[in-house]
mmCIF file of C-alpha atoms and ligand atoms in Angstrom:
data_model
loop_
_atom_site.group_PDB
_atom_site.id
_atom_site.type_symbol
_atom_site.label_atom_id
_atom_site.label_comp_id
_atom_site.label_asym_id
_atom_site.label_seq_id
_atom_site.Cartn_x
_atom_site.Cartn_y
_atom_site.Cartn_z
ATOM 1 C CA MET A 1 43.021 -8.837 -28.800
ATOM 2 C CA THR A 2 42.797 -7.422 -25.298
ATOM 3 C CA SER A 3 45.700 -6.585 -23.016
ATOM 4 C CA LYS A 4 48.330 -9.309 -22.095
ATOM 5 C CA ASN A 5 47.425 -12.230 -24.247
ATOM 6 C CA VAL A 6 49.233 -15.516 -23.468
ATOM 7 C CA ILE A 7 49.495 -17.536 -26.686
ATOM 8 C CA LEU A 8 50.347 -21.264 -26.246
ATOM 9 C CA VAL A 9 51.871 -22.894 -29.296
ATOM 10 C CA THR A 10 51.718 -26.805 -29.272
ATOM 11 C CA GLY A 11 54.193 -28.540 -31.539
ATOM 12 C CA GLY A 12 56.393 -25.624 -30.840
ATOM 13 C CA GLU A 13 59.601 -27.293 -32.001
ATOM 14 C CA GLY A 14 58.267 -28.502 -35.265
ATOM 15 C CA LEU A 15 58.375 -27.181 -38.821
ATOM 16 C CA VAL A 16 55.675 -24.462 -38.331
ATOM 17 C CA GLY A 17 56.252 -23.742 -34.637
ATOM 18 C CA SER A 18 59.943 -23.102 -35.140
ATOM 19 C CA ALA A 19 59.033 -20.833 -38.078
ATOM 20 C CA ILE A 20 56.540 -18.841 -35.848
ATOM 21 C CA LYS A 21 59.402 -18.495 -33.195
ATOM 22 C CA PHE A 22 61.612 -17.280 -35.974
ATOM 23 C CA VAL A 23 59.265 -14.707 -37.410
ATOM 24 C CA LEU A 24 58.584 -13.313 -33.817
ATOM 25 C CA ASP A 25 62.199 -13.092 -33.079
ATOM 26 C CA ASN A 26 62.766 -11.199 -36.266
ATOM 27 C CA GLY A 27 60.674 -8.166 -35.470
ATOM 28 C CA GLU A 28 57.131 -9.418 -34.888
ATOM 29 C CA THR A 29 56.936 -9.446 -31.083
ATOM 30 C CA ARG A 30 54.443 -7.125 -29.323
ATOM 31 C CA THR A 31 54.579 -6.121 -25.729
ATOM 32 C CA GLU A 32 51.041 -7.057 -24.953
ATOM 33 C CA GLU A 33 51.630 -10.669 -25.976
ATOM 34 C CA GLU A 34 53.405 -13.491 -24.186
ATOM 35 C CA TRP A 35 54.221 -16.486 -26.395
ATOM 36 C CA VAL A 36 54.787 -19.973 -24.829
ATOM 37 C CA PHE A 37 56.125 -22.760 -27.086
ATOM 38 C CA THR A 38 55.647 -26.267 -25.969
ATOM 39 C CA SER A 39 56.721 -29.571 -27.463
ATOM 40 C CA SER A 40 56.040 -33.267 -26.829
ATOM 41 C CA LYS A 41 59.138 -33.453 -24.641
ATOM 42 C CA GLU A 42 57.359 -31.240 -22.175
ATOM 43 C CA CYS A 43 53.839 -32.394 -22.399
ATOM 44 C CA ASP A 44 52.080 -35.464 -23.958
ATOM 45 C CA LEU A 45 48.884 -33.885 -25.240
ATOM 46 C CA THR A 46 47.253 -37.359 -25.635
ATOM 47 C CA LYS A 47 47.202 -37.561 -21.787
ATOM 48 C CA LEU A 48 44.346 -35.389 -20.402
ATOM 49 C CA THR A 49 45.912 -34.842 -16.931
ATOM 50 C CA ASP A 50 49.167 -33.593 -18.486
ATOM 51 C CA THR A 51 47.141 -31.329 -20.868
ATOM 52 C CA ASN A 52 45.138 -29.981 -18.020
ATOM 53 C CA LYS A 53 48.259 -29.288 -15.930
ATOM 54 C CA LEU A 54 49.911 -27.457 -18.877
ATOM 55 C CA PHE A 55 46.845 -25.250 -19.320
ATOM 56 C CA GLU A 56 46.698 -24.574 -15.617
ATOM 57 C CA LYS A 57 50.255 -23.562 -15.634
ATOM 58 C CA VAL A 58 50.212 -21.492 -18.788
ATOM 59 C CA LYS A 59 46.730 -20.090 -18.568
ATOM 60 C CA PRO A 60 46.607 -19.307 -22.336
ATOM 61 C CA THR A 61 44.126 -16.834 -23.700
ATOM 62 C CA HIS A 62 44.985 -18.112 -27.223
ATOM 63 C CA VAL A 63 46.199 -21.550 -28.624
ATOM 64 C CA ILE A 64 47.910 -22.249 -31.952
ATOM 65 C CA HIS A 65 47.511 -25.983 -31.972
ATOM 66 C CA LEU A 66 50.257 -27.408 -34.182
ATOM 67 C CA ALA A 67 51.016 -30.673 -32.463
ATOM 68 C CA ALA A 68 50.087 -33.533 -34.775
ATOM 69 C CA LYS A 69 51.051 -36.919 -36.071
ATOM 70 C CA ILE A 70 52.828 -36.125 -39.305
ATOM 71 C CA GLY A 71 53.813 -38.563 -42.044
ATOM 72 C CA GLY A 72 54.088 -37.658 -45.677
ATOM 73 C CA LEU A 73 52.935 -39.774 -48.576
ATOM 74 C CA TYR A 74 53.840 -43.196 -47.311
ATOM 75 C CA GLY A 75 53.375 -42.303 -43.691
ATOM 76 C CA ASN A 76 49.826 -41.251 -44.353
ATOM 77 C CA LEU A 77 49.155 -44.254 -46.622
ATOM 78 C CA GLU A 78 50.417 -47.038 -44.226
ATOM 79 C CA ASN A 79 48.951 -45.498 -41.001
ATOM 80 C CA SER A 80 45.622 -44.502 -42.189
ATOM 81 C CA LEU A 81 43.958 -45.732 -38.903
ATOM 82 C CA GLN A 82 46.331 -43.702 -36.627
ATOM 83 C CA TYR A 83 45.354 -40.691 -38.578
ATOM 84 C CA PHE A 84 41.591 -41.318 -37.997
ATOM 85 C CA ILE A 85 39.487 -43.365 -40.496
ATOM 86 C CA HIS A 86 35.956 -42.507 -41.626
ATOM 87 C CA ASP A 87 33.859 -43.508 -44.610
ATOM 88 C CA GLY A 88 34.142 -41.023 -47.448
ATOM 89 C CA PRO A 89 35.844 -39.736 -50.398
ATOM 90 C CA PRO A 90 39.236 -38.083 -49.876
ATOM 91 C CA HIS A 91 42.185 -39.440 -51.977
ATOM 92 C CA ASP A 92 43.302 -42.869 -50.901
ATOM 93 C CA SER A 93 46.988 -41.687 -50.126
ATOM 94 C CA ASN A 94 45.870 -39.355 -47.382
ATOM 95 C CA PHE A 95 42.438 -40.684 -46.448
ATOM 96 C CA GLY A 96 42.566 -40.727 -42.655
ATOM 97 C CA TYR A 97 44.696 -37.678 -42.467
ATOM 98 C CA SER A 98 42.191 -35.686 -44.639
ATOM 99 C CA TYR A 99 39.273 -36.625 -42.480
ATOM 100 C CA ALA A 100 40.944 -35.789 -39.336
ATOM 101 C CA LYS A 101 41.576 -32.208 -40.775
ATOM 102 C CA ARG A 102 38.037 -31.991 -41.952
ATOM 103 C CA MET A 103 36.740 -32.908 -38.509
ATOM 104 C CA ILE A 104 38.566 -29.941 -36.940
ATOM 105 C CA ASP A 105 36.263 -27.593 -38.855
ATOM 106 C CA VAL A 106 33.266 -29.569 -37.578
ATOM 107 C CA LEU A 107 34.546 -29.375 -34.061
ATOM 108 C CA ASN A 108 35.335 -25.684 -34.282
ATOM 109 C CA LYS A 109 31.644 -24.921 -35.397
ATOM 110 C CA CYS A 110 30.300 -27.162 -32.625
ATOM 111 C CA TYR A 111 32.457 -25.359 -30.005
ATOM 112 C CA ASN A 112 31.189 -22.018 -31.267
ATOM 113 C CA LYS A 113 27.580 -23.043 -31.210
ATOM 114 C CA THR A 114 27.811 -24.558 -27.736
ATOM 115 C CA TYR A 115 30.226 -22.244 -25.914
ATOM 116 C CA GLY A 116 30.857 -19.281 -28.208
ATOM 117 C CA ASP A 117 34.533 -20.074 -28.654
ATOM 118 C CA ILE A 118 36.285 -18.518 -31.552
ATOM 119 C CA PHE A 119 38.295 -21.406 -32.891
ATOM 120 C CA THR A 120 39.366 -21.619 -36.436
ATOM 121 C CA SER A 121 41.412 -23.848 -38.611
ATOM 122 C CA VAL A 122 44.197 -22.854 -40.968
ATOM 123 C CA VAL A 123 44.472 -25.020 -44.135
ATOM 124 C CA PRO A 124 47.989 -24.762 -45.628
ATOM 125 C CA THR A 125 49.130 -26.424 -48.813
ATOM 126 C CA ASN A 126 52.419 -28.486 -48.817
ATOM 127 C CA VAL A 127 54.717 -26.866 -46.282
ATOM 128 C CA PHE A 128 58.521 -27.130 -46.165
ATOM 129 C CA GLY A 129 61.367 -25.160 -44.439
ATOM 130 C CA PRO A 130 63.926 -25.337 -41.616
ATOM 131 C CA HIS A 131 63.190 -27.810 -38.895
ATOM 132 C CA ASP A 132 61.217 -30.051 -41.208
ATOM 133 C CA ASN A 133 61.478 -33.885 -40.866
ATOM 134 C CA PHE A 134 64.021 -34.623 -43.546
ATOM 135 C CA ASN A 135 63.444 -38.443 -43.070
ATOM 136 C CA VAL A 136 62.749 -40.008 -46.419
ATOM 137 C CA GLU A 137 60.269 -42.616 -45.301
ATOM 138 C CA ASN A 138 58.244 -40.566 -42.910
ATOM 139 C CA GLY A 139 58.978 -36.965 -43.983
ATOM 140 C CA HIS A 140 57.508 -34.608 -46.521
ATOM 141 C CA VAL A 141 58.406 -34.421 -50.131
ATOM 142 C CA LEU A 142 60.805 -31.480 -50.100
ATOM 143 C CA GLY A 143 62.608 -32.659 -46.864
ATOM 144 C CA GLY A 144 62.996 -36.056 -48.347
ATOM 145 C CA LEU A 145 64.328 -34.667 -51.675
ATOM 146 C CA ILE A 146 66.807 -32.384 -49.906
ATOM 147 C CA HIS A 147 68.147 -35.279 -47.832
ATOM 148 C CA LYS A 148 68.360 -37.549 -50.746
ATOM 149 C CA ALA A 149 70.136 -34.943 -52.935
ATOM 150 C CA PHE A 150 72.530 -34.128 -50.091
ATOM 151 C CA CYS A 151 73.397 -37.845 -49.580
ATOM 152 C CA ALA A 152 73.713 -38.473 -53.420
ATOM 153 C CA LYS A 153 76.216 -35.647 -53.717
ATOM 154 C CA ARG A 154 78.113 -36.797 -50.633
ATOM 155 C CA ASP A 155 78.196 -40.468 -51.696
ATOM 156 C CA ASN A 156 78.545 -39.971 -55.360
ATOM 157 C CA THR A 157 75.346 -41.845 -56.092
ATOM 158 C CA ASP A 158 72.128 -41.311 -58.156
ATOM 159 C CA PHE A 159 69.455 -38.944 -56.773
ATOM 160 C CA VAL A 160 66.156 -40.984 -56.777
ATOM 161 C CA VAL A 161 62.969 -39.120 -56.897
ATOM 162 C CA TRP A 162 59.704 -41.167 -56.230
ATOM 163 C CA GLY A 163 57.046 -41.445 -58.934
ATOM 164 C CA THR A 164 56.946 -39.856 -62.341
ATOM 165 C CA GLY A 165 57.639 -36.314 -61.181
ATOM 166 C CA SER A 166 54.410 -34.998 -62.882
ATOM 167 C CA PRO A 167 52.202 -34.321 -59.827
ATOM 168 C CA LEU A 168 51.653 -30.704 -59.162
ATOM 169 C CA ARG A 169 51.834 -28.959 -55.757
ATOM 170 C CA GLN A 170 51.579 -25.475 -54.320
ATOM 171 C CA PHE A 171 54.567 -25.474 -52.007
ATOM 172 C CA LEU A 172 54.366 -23.117 -49.074
ATOM 173 C CA TYR A 173 57.468 -21.776 -47.121
ATOM 174 C CA SER A 174 57.038 -22.425 -43.378
ATOM 175 C CA ARG A 175 58.225 -18.860 -42.674
ATOM 176 C CA ASP A 176 55.530 -17.410 -44.983
ATOM 177 C CA LEU A 177 52.935 -19.637 -43.283
ATOM 178 C CA ALA A 178 54.236 -18.524 -39.882
ATOM 179 C CA ARG A 179 53.747 -14.894 -40.697
ATOM 180 C CA LEU A 180 50.274 -15.603 -41.851
ATOM 181 C CA MET A 181 49.390 -17.608 -38.841
ATOM 182 C CA ILE A 182 50.340 -14.770 -36.574
ATOM 183 C CA TRP A 183 48.145 -12.623 -38.669
ATOM 184 C CA VAL A 184 45.272 -15.180 -38.263
ATOM 185 C CA LEU A 185 45.646 -15.096 -34.517
ATOM 186 C CA ARG A 186 45.662 -11.349 -34.372
ATOM 187 C CA SER A 187 43.196 -10.348 -37.023
ATOM 188 C CA TYR A 188 41.123 -13.194 -38.469
ATOM 189 C CA GLU A 189 37.862 -13.448 -36.492
ATOM 190 C CA GLU A 190 35.925 -15.964 -38.588
ATOM 191 C CA ILE A 191 35.276 -19.633 -37.505
ATOM 192 C CA GLU A 192 35.264 -20.728 -41.158
ATOM 193 C CA PRO A 193 38.597 -22.227 -42.257
ATOM 194 C CA ILE A 194 41.097 -20.081 -44.114
ATOM 195 C CA ILE A 195 43.303 -21.594 -46.845
ATOM 196 C CA ILE A 196 46.829 -20.476 -46.837
ATOM 197 C CA SER A 197 48.491 -21.074 -50.185
ATOM 198 C CA VAL A 198 50.532 -19.531 -52.977
ATOM 199 C CA ASN A 199 48.710 -18.549 -56.051
ATOM 200 C CA VAL A 200 47.317 -21.286 -58.343
ATOM 201 C CA GLU A 201 49.750 -19.991 -61.051
ATOM 202 C CA ASP A 202 52.682 -20.960 -58.690
ATOM 203 C CA GLU A 203 51.728 -24.585 -58.728
ATOM 204 C CA ILE A 204 54.798 -26.597 -59.898
ATOM 205 C CA SER A 205 55.563 -30.185 -60.562
ATOM 206 C CA ILE A 206 57.577 -32.484 -58.371
ATOM 207 C CA LYS A 207 60.077 -32.664 -61.268
ATOM 208 C CA GLU A 208 60.615 -28.856 -61.221
ATOM 209 C CA ALA A 209 60.908 -28.895 -57.443
ATOM 210 C CA ALA A 210 63.475 -31.654 -57.661
ATOM 211 C CA GLU A 211 65.475 -29.725 -60.210
ATOM 212 C CA ILE A 212 65.558 -26.658 -57.854
ATOM 213 C CA VAL A 213 66.688 -28.833 -55.008
ATOM 214 C CA VAL A 214 69.453 -30.303 -57.250
ATOM 215 C CA LYS A 215 70.595 -26.741 -58.033
ATOM 216 C CA ALA A 216 70.523 -25.553 -54.401
ATOM 217 C CA ILE A 217 72.475 -28.669 -53.259
ATOM 218 C CA GLY A 218 74.951 -28.407 -56.189
ATOM 219 C CA PHE A 219 74.410 -32.005 -57.201
ATOM 220 C CA LYS A 220 75.869 -32.895 -60.550
ATOM 221 C CA GLY A 221 75.061 -36.637 -60.933
ATOM 222 C CA ASN A 222 72.027 -38.549 -62.358
ATOM 223 C CA VAL A 223 68.455 -37.858 -61.346
ATOM 224 C CA ILE A 224 66.395 -41.113 -61.496
ATOM 225 C CA TYR A 225 62.543 -41.231 -61.359
ATOM 226 C CA ASP A 226 61.428 -44.350 -59.484
ATOM 227 C CA THR A 227 58.061 -45.204 -61.053
ATOM 228 C CA ASN A 228 57.626 -48.137 -58.668
ATOM 229 C CA LYS A 229 56.960 -45.600 -56.104
ATOM 230 C CA LEU A 230 53.562 -43.862 -55.907
ATOM 231 C CA ASP A 231 52.669 -40.485 -57.392
ATOM 232 C CA GLY A 232 49.827 -40.004 -54.843
ATOM 233 C CA GLN A 233 47.168 -37.442 -55.743
ATOM 234 C CA PHE A 234 47.969 -35.738 -59.047
ATOM 235 C CA ARG A 235 47.086 -32.180 -57.785
ATOM 236 C CA LYS A 236 45.735 -30.709 -54.613
ATOM 237 C CA THR A 237 45.012 -27.328 -55.999
ATOM 238 C CA ALA A 238 43.813 -24.754 -53.467
ATOM 239 C CA SER A 239 42.555 -21.214 -53.961
ATOM 240 C CA ASN A 240 43.945 -18.335 -51.816
ATOM 241 C CA ARG A 241 41.078 -16.031 -52.978
ATOM 242 C CA LYS A 242 39.773 -15.528 -49.420
ATOM 243 C CA LEU A 243 43.260 -14.876 -48.031
ATOM 244 C CA LYS A 244 43.845 -12.325 -50.765
ATOM 245 C CA THR A 245 40.472 -10.581 -50.024
ATOM 246 C CA TYR A 246 41.924 -9.926 -46.543
ATOM 247 C CA LEU A 247 45.468 -9.189 -47.641
ATOM 248 C CA PRO A 248 45.405 -8.079 -51.295
ATOM 249 C CA ASN A 249 49.077 -7.179 -51.432
ATOM 250 C CA LEU A 250 50.370 -10.379 -49.933
ATOM 251 C CA LYS A 251 53.686 -11.567 -51.366
ATOM 252 C CA PHE A 252 55.299 -14.993 -50.839
ATOM 253 C CA THR A 253 58.995 -15.834 -50.637
ATOM 254 C CA GLN A 254 60.337 -16.991 -54.105
ATOM 255 C CA PHE A 255 60.308 -20.843 -54.151
ATOM 256 C CA GLU A 256 64.000 -20.875 -55.204
ATOM 257 C CA ASP A 257 64.968 -18.535 -52.359
ATOM 258 C CA ALA A 258 63.029 -20.541 -49.735
ATOM 259 C CA ILE A 259 64.619 -23.761 -50.949
ATOM 260 C CA LYS A 260 68.056 -22.188 -50.737
ATOM 261 C CA GLU A 261 67.331 -21.004 -47.114
ATOM 262 C CA THR A 262 66.099 -24.550 -46.123
ATOM 263 C CA VAL A 263 69.107 -26.236 -47.820
ATOM 264 C CA ASP A 264 71.452 -23.819 -46.010
ATOM 265 C CA TRP A 265 69.681 -24.499 -42.646
ATOM 266 C CA TYR A 266 69.884 -28.247 -43.352
ATOM 267 C CA MET A 267 73.585 -28.248 -44.044
ATOM 268 C CA LYS A 268 74.257 -26.168 -40.964
ATOM 269 C CA HIS A 269 72.185 -28.283 -38.752
ATOM 270 C CA PHE A 270 72.843 -31.706 -40.355
ATOM 271 C CA GLU A 271 73.694 -33.409 -37.060
ATOM 272 C CA GLU A 272 70.703 -32.546 -35.189
ATOM 273 C CA ALA A 273 68.107 -32.268 -38.043
ATOM 274 C CA ARG A 274 65.324 -34.832 -37.960
ATOM 275 C CA LYS A 275 66.206 -37.449 -40.699
HETATM 276 P P1 GDP B 1 54.053 -35.275 -48.772
HETATM 277 O O1 GDP B 1 52.932 -35.199 -47.743
HETATM 278 O O2 GDP B 1 55.122 -34.257 -48.614
HETATM 279 O O3 GDP B 1 54.582 -36.604 -48.974
HETATM 280 O O4 GDP B 1 53.407 -34.723 -50.154
HETATM 281 P P2 GDP B 1 52.269 -35.392 -51.059
HETATM 282 O O5 GDP B 1 51.726 -36.654 -50.515
HETATM 283 O O6 GDP B 1 51.417 -34.236 -51.387
HETATM 284 O O7 GDP B 1 53.092 -35.678 -52.403
HETATM 285 C C1 GDP B 1 54.381 -36.007 -52.560
HETATM 286 C C2 GDP B 1 54.709 -36.156 -53.950
HETATM 287 O O8 GDP B 1 56.164 -36.121 -54.227
HETATM 288 C C3 GDP B 1 54.268 -37.579 -54.682
HETATM 289 O O9 GDP B 1 53.975 -37.330 -55.974
HETATM 290 C C4 GDP B 1 55.569 -38.431 -54.459
HETATM 291 O O10 GDP B 1 55.634 -39.337 -55.405
HETATM 292 C C5 GDP B 1 56.598 -37.379 -54.826
HETATM 293 N N1 GDP B 1 57.941 -37.624 -54.216
HETATM 294 C C6 GDP B 1 59.155 -37.723 -54.902
HETATM 295 N N2 GDP B 1 60.120 -37.991 -53.968
HETATM 296 C C7 GDP B 1 59.606 -38.035 -52.808
HETATM 297 C C8 GDP B 1 60.148 -38.334 -51.497
HETATM 298 O O11 GDP B 1 61.394 -38.455 -51.294
HETATM 299 N N3 GDP B 1 59.294 -38.093 -50.446
HETATM 300 C C9 GDP B 1 57.970 -37.950 -50.615
HETATM 301 N N4 GDP B 1 57.244 -37.879 -49.389
HETATM 302 N N5 GDP B 1 57.343 -37.737 -51.758
HETATM 303 C C10 GDP B 1 58.198 -37.812 -52.933
#
């Protein structure tokens, strides 16, 4: 990067945006960089004039575009149109969502061909962490599980996990993702997407994840698997081979530690957390 870069982060108050802010505030800032975080409260990016105004004001040299419509298993399933539908084969449970993400890569390649822009897309696996949406219907699995386990402990009720618990996921801590997104911004020059995920060997089942949440919350009651709810895709295995080629010594936060930090954050910010 050249001198004085202005980096605009859209979706700046969300799960990943807040994590980027956290990582910068904890030793990653550089004098030649100015970071501007924006959220939907400040600018509605679906309105072109508002978006133009924002860009004229900030004059970014770089953009990390995180603002998006986010749902989780049922949110994606029930609002496929809003996530952008197209004919084709991604799994039914995140059909529109998956295509919208694939189209970003197509768009990046077109921009590069037409204007020479260096846009790339980061493809993370299932993300969780502080500032997540802990809402059970619209949120992601770990946010939902943390909220449900917390309420079950508080109300002395059963802790209900959706599905069989057997699907496998590579959970990625938002603060690990944030560190790597900053690295992508500073050092990754390719247009080709880069997958950010933990190792394939670190894939765990929803049941294992739920047990770790139970431990972190300190819930002692019954754990029920509601098989009337969907399992979704059985696995979404992604390879981090490319990332490891760039960063061979890369280490991720232990899942148990990351869950503990997330639960601690959630308990501390219970009132204002999205849920
Ligand atoms: P999401 O985008 O975080 O919902 O994640 P996926 O769609 O990749 O998968 C979520 C998996 O967790 C599915 O197998 C669900 O059946 C299971 N699950 C168990 N409890 C919950 C919950 O409370 N919320 C969500 N979203 N998923 C749950």
